[in-house]
Amino acid sequence: MVRRVLAAIFWFVAVGAWYGFASFAFGLPQALGPFVAVAIAALVAIDPAHVIWERRRVNG
C-alpha cells in the first residue's frame, strides 16, 4: 500500500510539472493542471485494470 501512495504522489508531481510546461508552451488553461494531475495519480493508485499492481491472493 505504501508503494501505491508513493507512486500516486510522484505521478501527481510529475504530471503537474508536465502540465505546467504544456500550459506555458501550448497555451492550455493553467487551472486544469491540478485536476489532470489528481486524475492521473488516482488512476495509478486505484489501478482498475490491475495492470500496475497485482492482486493480493488470499490464503485458503
XYZ file of C-alpha atoms in Angstrom:
60
model
C 0.000 0.000 0.000
C 2.905 2.337 0.719
C 4.195 1.837 -2.818
C 0.821 2.832 -4.252
C 0.689 6.015 -2.189
C 4.261 6.986 -3.080
C 3.649 6.229 -6.756
C 0.498 8.362 -6.718
C 2.384 11.256 -5.127
C 5.217 11.013 -7.649
C 2.770 10.817 -10.544
C 0.895 13.848 -9.206
C 4.109 15.882 -9.071
C 5.317 14.672 -12.477
C 2.027 15.313 -14.258
C 1.657 18.665 -12.525
C 5.104 19.736 -13.717
C 4.466 18.442 -17.212
C 1.120 20.217 -17.392
C 2.721 23.431 -16.190
C 5.170 23.229 -19.078
C 2.447 22.269 -21.544
C 0.232 25.136 -20.434
C 3.110 27.545 -20.973
C 4.213 26.082 -24.309
C 0.850 25.332 -25.881
C -1.457 27.809 -24.175
C -3.502 25.279 -22.227
C -5.557 26.615 -19.312
C -3.477 26.561 -16.120
C -6.452 25.926 -13.857
C -6.892 22.408 -15.230
C -3.413 21.276 -14.160
C -4.222 20.097 -10.633
C -7.346 18.285 -11.827
C -5.431 16.425 -14.531
C -2.668 15.550 -12.056
C -5.154 14.236 -9.471
C -6.964 12.183 -12.117
C -3.777 10.516 -13.353
C -2.487 9.926 -9.813
C -5.816 8.363 -8.852
C -5.712 6.048 -11.860
C -2.224 4.919 -10.880
C -3.192 4.395 -7.236
C -6.510 2.642 -7.891
C -5.370 0.709 -10.996
C -8.825 -0.522 -12.017
C -7.465 -2.968 -14.622
C -4.795 -4.347 -12.249
C -2.067 -3.709 -14.801
C 0.361 -1.947 -12.449
C -0.384 -3.582 -9.117
C -1.068 -7.280 -8.894
C -3.999 -8.554 -6.897
C -3.302 -9.964 -3.477
C -4.173 -13.590 -3.102
C -5.997 -14.691 -0.008
C -4.623 -17.826 1.594
C -7.189 -20.542 1.951
